[in-house]
mmCIF file of C-alpha atoms in Angstrom:
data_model
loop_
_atom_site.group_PDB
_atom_site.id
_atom_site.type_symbol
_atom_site.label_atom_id
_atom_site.label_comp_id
_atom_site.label_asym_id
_atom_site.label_seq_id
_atom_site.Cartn_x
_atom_site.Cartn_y
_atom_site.Cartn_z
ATOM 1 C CA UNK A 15 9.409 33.216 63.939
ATOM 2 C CA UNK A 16 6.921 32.673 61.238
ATOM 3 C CA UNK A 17 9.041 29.874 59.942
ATOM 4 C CA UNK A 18 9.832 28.178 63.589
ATOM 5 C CA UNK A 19 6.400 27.761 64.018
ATOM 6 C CA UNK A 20 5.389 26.322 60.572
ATOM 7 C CA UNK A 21 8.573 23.916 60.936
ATOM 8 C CA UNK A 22 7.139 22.795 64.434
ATOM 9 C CA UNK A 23 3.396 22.722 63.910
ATOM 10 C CA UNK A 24 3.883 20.270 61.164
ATOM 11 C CA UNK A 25 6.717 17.873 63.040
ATOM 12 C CA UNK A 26 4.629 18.008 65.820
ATOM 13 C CA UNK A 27 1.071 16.997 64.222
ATOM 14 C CA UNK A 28 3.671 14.080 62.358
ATOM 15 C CA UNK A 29 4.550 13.562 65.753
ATOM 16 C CA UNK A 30 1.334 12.769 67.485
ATOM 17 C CA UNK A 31 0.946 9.551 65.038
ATOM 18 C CA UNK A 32 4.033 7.801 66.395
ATOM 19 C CA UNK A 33 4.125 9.425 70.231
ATOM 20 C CA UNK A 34 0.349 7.213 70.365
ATOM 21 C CA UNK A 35 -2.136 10.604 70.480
ATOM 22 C CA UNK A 36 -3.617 8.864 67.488
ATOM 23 C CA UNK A 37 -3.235 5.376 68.389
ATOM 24 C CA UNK A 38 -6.718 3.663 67.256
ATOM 25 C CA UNK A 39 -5.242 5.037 63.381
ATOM 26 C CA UNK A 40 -3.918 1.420 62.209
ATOM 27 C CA UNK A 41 -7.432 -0.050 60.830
ATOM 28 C CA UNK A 42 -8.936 1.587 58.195
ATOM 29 C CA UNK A 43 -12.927 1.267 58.100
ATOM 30 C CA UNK A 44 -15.037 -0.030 54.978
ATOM 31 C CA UNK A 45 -17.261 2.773 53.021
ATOM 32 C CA UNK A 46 -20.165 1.784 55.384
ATOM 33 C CA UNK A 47 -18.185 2.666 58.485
ATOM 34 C CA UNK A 48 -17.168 6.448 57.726
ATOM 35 C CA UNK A 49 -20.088 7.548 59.467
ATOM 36 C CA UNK A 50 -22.630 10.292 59.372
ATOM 37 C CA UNK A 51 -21.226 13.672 58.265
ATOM 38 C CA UNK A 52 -20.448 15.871 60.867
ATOM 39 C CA UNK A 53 -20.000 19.842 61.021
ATOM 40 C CA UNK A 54 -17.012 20.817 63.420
ATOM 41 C CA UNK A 55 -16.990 24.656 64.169
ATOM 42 C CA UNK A 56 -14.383 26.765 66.089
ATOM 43 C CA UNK A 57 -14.022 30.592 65.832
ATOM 44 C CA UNK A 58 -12.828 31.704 62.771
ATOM 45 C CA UNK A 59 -13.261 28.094 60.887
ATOM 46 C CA UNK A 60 -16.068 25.354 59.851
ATOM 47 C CA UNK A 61 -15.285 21.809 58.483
ATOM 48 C CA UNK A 62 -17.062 18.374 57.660
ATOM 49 C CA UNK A 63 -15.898 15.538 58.910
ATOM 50 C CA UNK A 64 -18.260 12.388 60.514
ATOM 51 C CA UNK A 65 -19.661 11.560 63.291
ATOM 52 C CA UNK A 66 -16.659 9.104 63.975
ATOM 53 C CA UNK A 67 -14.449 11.953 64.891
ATOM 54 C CA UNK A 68 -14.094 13.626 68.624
ATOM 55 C CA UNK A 69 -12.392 16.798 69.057
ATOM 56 C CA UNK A 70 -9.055 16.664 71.358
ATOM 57 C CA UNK A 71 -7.739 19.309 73.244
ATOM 58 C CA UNK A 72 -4.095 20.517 71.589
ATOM 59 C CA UNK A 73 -1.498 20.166 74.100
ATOM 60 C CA UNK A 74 0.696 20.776 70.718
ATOM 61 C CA UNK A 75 -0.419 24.323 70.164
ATOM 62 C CA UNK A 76 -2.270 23.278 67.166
ATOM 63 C CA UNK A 77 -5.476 25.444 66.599
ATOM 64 C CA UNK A 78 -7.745 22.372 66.628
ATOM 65 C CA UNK A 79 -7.403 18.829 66.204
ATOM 66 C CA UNK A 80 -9.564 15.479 65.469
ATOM 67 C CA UNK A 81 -8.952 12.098 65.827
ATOM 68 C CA UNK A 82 -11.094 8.849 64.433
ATOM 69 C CA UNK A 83 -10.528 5.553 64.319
ATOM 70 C CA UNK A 84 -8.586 5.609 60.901
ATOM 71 C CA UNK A 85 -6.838 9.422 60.285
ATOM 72 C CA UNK A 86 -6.323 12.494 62.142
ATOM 73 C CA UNK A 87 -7.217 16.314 61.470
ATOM 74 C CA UNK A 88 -5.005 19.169 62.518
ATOM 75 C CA UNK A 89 -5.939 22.370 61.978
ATOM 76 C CA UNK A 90 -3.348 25.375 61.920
ATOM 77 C CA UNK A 91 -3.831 29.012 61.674
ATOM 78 C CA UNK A 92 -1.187 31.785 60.913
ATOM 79 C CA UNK A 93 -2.792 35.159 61.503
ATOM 80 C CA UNK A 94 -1.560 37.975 59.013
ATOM 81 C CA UNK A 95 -0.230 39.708 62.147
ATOM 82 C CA UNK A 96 3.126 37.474 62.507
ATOM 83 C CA UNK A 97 4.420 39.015 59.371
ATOM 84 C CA UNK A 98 4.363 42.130 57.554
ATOM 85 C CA UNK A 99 3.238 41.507 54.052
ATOM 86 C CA UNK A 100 1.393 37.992 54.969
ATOM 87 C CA UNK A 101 -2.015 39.387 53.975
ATOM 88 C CA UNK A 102 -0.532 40.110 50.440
ATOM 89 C CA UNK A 103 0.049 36.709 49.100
ATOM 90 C CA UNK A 104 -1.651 34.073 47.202
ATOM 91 C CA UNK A 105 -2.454 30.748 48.802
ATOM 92 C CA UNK A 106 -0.037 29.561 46.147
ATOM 93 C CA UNK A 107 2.839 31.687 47.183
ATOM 94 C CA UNK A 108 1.762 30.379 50.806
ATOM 95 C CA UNK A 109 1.858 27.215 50.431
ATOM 96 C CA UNK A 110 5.067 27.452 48.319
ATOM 97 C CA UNK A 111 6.784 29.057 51.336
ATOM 98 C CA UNK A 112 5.037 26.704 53.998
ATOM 99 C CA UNK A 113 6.993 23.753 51.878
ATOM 100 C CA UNK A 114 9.614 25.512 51.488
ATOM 101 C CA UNK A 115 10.021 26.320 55.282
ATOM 102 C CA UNK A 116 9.601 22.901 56.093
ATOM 103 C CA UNK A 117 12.729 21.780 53.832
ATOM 104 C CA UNK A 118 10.987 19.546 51.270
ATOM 105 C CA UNK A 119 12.350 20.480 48.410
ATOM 106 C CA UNK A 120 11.099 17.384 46.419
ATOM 107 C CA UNK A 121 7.404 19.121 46.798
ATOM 108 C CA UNK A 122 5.208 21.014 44.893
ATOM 109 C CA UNK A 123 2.003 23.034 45.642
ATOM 110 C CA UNK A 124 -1.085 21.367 43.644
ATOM 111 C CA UNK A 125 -4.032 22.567 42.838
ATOM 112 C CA UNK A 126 -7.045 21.008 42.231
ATOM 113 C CA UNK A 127 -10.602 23.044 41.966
ATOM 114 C CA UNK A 128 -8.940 25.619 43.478
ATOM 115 C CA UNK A 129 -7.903 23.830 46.322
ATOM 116 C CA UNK A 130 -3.998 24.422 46.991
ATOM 117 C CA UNK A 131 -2.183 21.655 48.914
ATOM 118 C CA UNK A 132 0.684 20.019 49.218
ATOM 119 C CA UNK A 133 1.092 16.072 50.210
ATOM 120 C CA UNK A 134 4.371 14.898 51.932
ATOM 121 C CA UNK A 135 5.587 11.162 53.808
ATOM 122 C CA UNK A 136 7.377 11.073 57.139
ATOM 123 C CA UNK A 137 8.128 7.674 57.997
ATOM 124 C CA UNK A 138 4.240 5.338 57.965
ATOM 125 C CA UNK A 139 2.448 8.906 57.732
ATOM 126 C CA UNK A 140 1.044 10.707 54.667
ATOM 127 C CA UNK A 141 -0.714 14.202 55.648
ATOM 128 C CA UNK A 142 -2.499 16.049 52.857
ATOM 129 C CA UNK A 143 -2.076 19.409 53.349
ATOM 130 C CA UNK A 144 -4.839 21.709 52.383
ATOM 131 C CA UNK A 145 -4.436 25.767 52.508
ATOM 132 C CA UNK A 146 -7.040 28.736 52.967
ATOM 133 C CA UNK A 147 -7.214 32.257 53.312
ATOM 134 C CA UNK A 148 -9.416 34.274 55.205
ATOM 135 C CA UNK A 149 -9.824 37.914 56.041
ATOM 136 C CA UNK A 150 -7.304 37.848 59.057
ATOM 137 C CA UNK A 151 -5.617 34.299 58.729
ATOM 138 C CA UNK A 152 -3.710 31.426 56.369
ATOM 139 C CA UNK A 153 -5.223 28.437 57.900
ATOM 140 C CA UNK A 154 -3.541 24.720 56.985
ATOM 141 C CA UNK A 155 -6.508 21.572 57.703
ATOM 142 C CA UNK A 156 -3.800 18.656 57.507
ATOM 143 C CA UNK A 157 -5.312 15.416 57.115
ATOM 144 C CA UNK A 158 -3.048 12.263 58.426
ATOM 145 C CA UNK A 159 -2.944 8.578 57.944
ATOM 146 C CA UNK A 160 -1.299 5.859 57.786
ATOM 147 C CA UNK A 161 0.949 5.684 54.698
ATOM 148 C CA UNK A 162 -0.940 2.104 53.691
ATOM 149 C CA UNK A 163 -4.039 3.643 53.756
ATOM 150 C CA UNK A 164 -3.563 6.669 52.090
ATOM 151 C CA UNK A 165 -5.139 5.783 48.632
ATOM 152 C CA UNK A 166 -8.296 4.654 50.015
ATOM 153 C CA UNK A 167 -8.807 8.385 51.811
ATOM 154 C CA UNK A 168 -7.299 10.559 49.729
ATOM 155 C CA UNK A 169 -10.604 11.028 47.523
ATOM 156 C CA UNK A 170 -12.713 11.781 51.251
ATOM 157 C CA UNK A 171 -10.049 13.944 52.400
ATOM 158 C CA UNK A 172 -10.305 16.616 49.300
ATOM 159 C CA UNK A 173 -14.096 15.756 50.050
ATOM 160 C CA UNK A 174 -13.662 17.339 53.274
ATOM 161 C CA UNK A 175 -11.583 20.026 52.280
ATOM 162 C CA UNK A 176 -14.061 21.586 50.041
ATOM 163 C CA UNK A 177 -16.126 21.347 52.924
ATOM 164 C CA UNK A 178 -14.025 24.028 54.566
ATOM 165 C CA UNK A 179 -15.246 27.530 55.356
ATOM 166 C CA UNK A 180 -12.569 29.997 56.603
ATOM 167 C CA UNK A 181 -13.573 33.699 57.988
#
């Protein structure tokens, strides 16, 4: 089960790019149009993002989700609950078995001060895919874009995800 919904969550947030649920994401903005940072709460979970986001209603089953002008935010969480053992591993050996479970088997988890994620390409998308672990939940904040605009945003999306506070 565990795996069906991983599989899902992620083709489905891919999804909402090309089915239009993101469809102002084809511009992105200068440095000056980012916008004032923003603090986005929802039980369990806190993140930064700017003032240019609005939160969206999931229709997906995704926990949360945020839209702006140039990139979406999904946010995912897998309580410890759907699997015996879940509460046991590392965000490394999650994320390794989140790739995994999604077939990519060209992908590796990264780390960078202490922030595991993975990055992966479906067609004109890039998500960056960050992971945390809190005291009853793996949550995944997935960051997507355009694939052209990726390198401009990658530096504010790892921005944002050390803004990230998990319960």
């Amino acid at each position: 089960m565990k795996k069906l919904f991983v599989v899902l969550s992620l083709l489905l947030s891919c999804s909402l790019l090309f089915c239009g649920c993101f469809p102002e994401i084809m511009v992105i903005p200068d440095n000056d149009s980012f916008g004032e940072s923003k603090i986005f709460e929802k039980e369990g979970i806190k993140l930064t993002l700017t003032d240019k986001f609005i939160e969206k209603e999931s229709e997906l089953g995704f926990y949360a989700y945020y839209v702006s002008d140039f990139c979406g935010v999904v946010v995912l969480k897998e309580e410890f609950s759907l699997e015996e053992g879940l509460a046991d591993r590392s965000l490394e050996e999650y994320i390794g078995n989140v790739i995994t479970n999604n077939g990519h088997t060209d992908i590796k988890p990264q780390n960078k001060d202490d922030l595991w994620f993975y990055v992966s390409d479906s067609g004109e998308t890039r998500s960056y895919s960050y992971s945390f672990k809190g005291s009853n939940a793996f949550w995944i904040v997935q960051y997507l874009c355009v694939s052209s605009d990726a390198n401009k945003l990658e530096d504010l999306f790892f921005l944002w995800a050390n803004s990230v506070d998990v319960e």
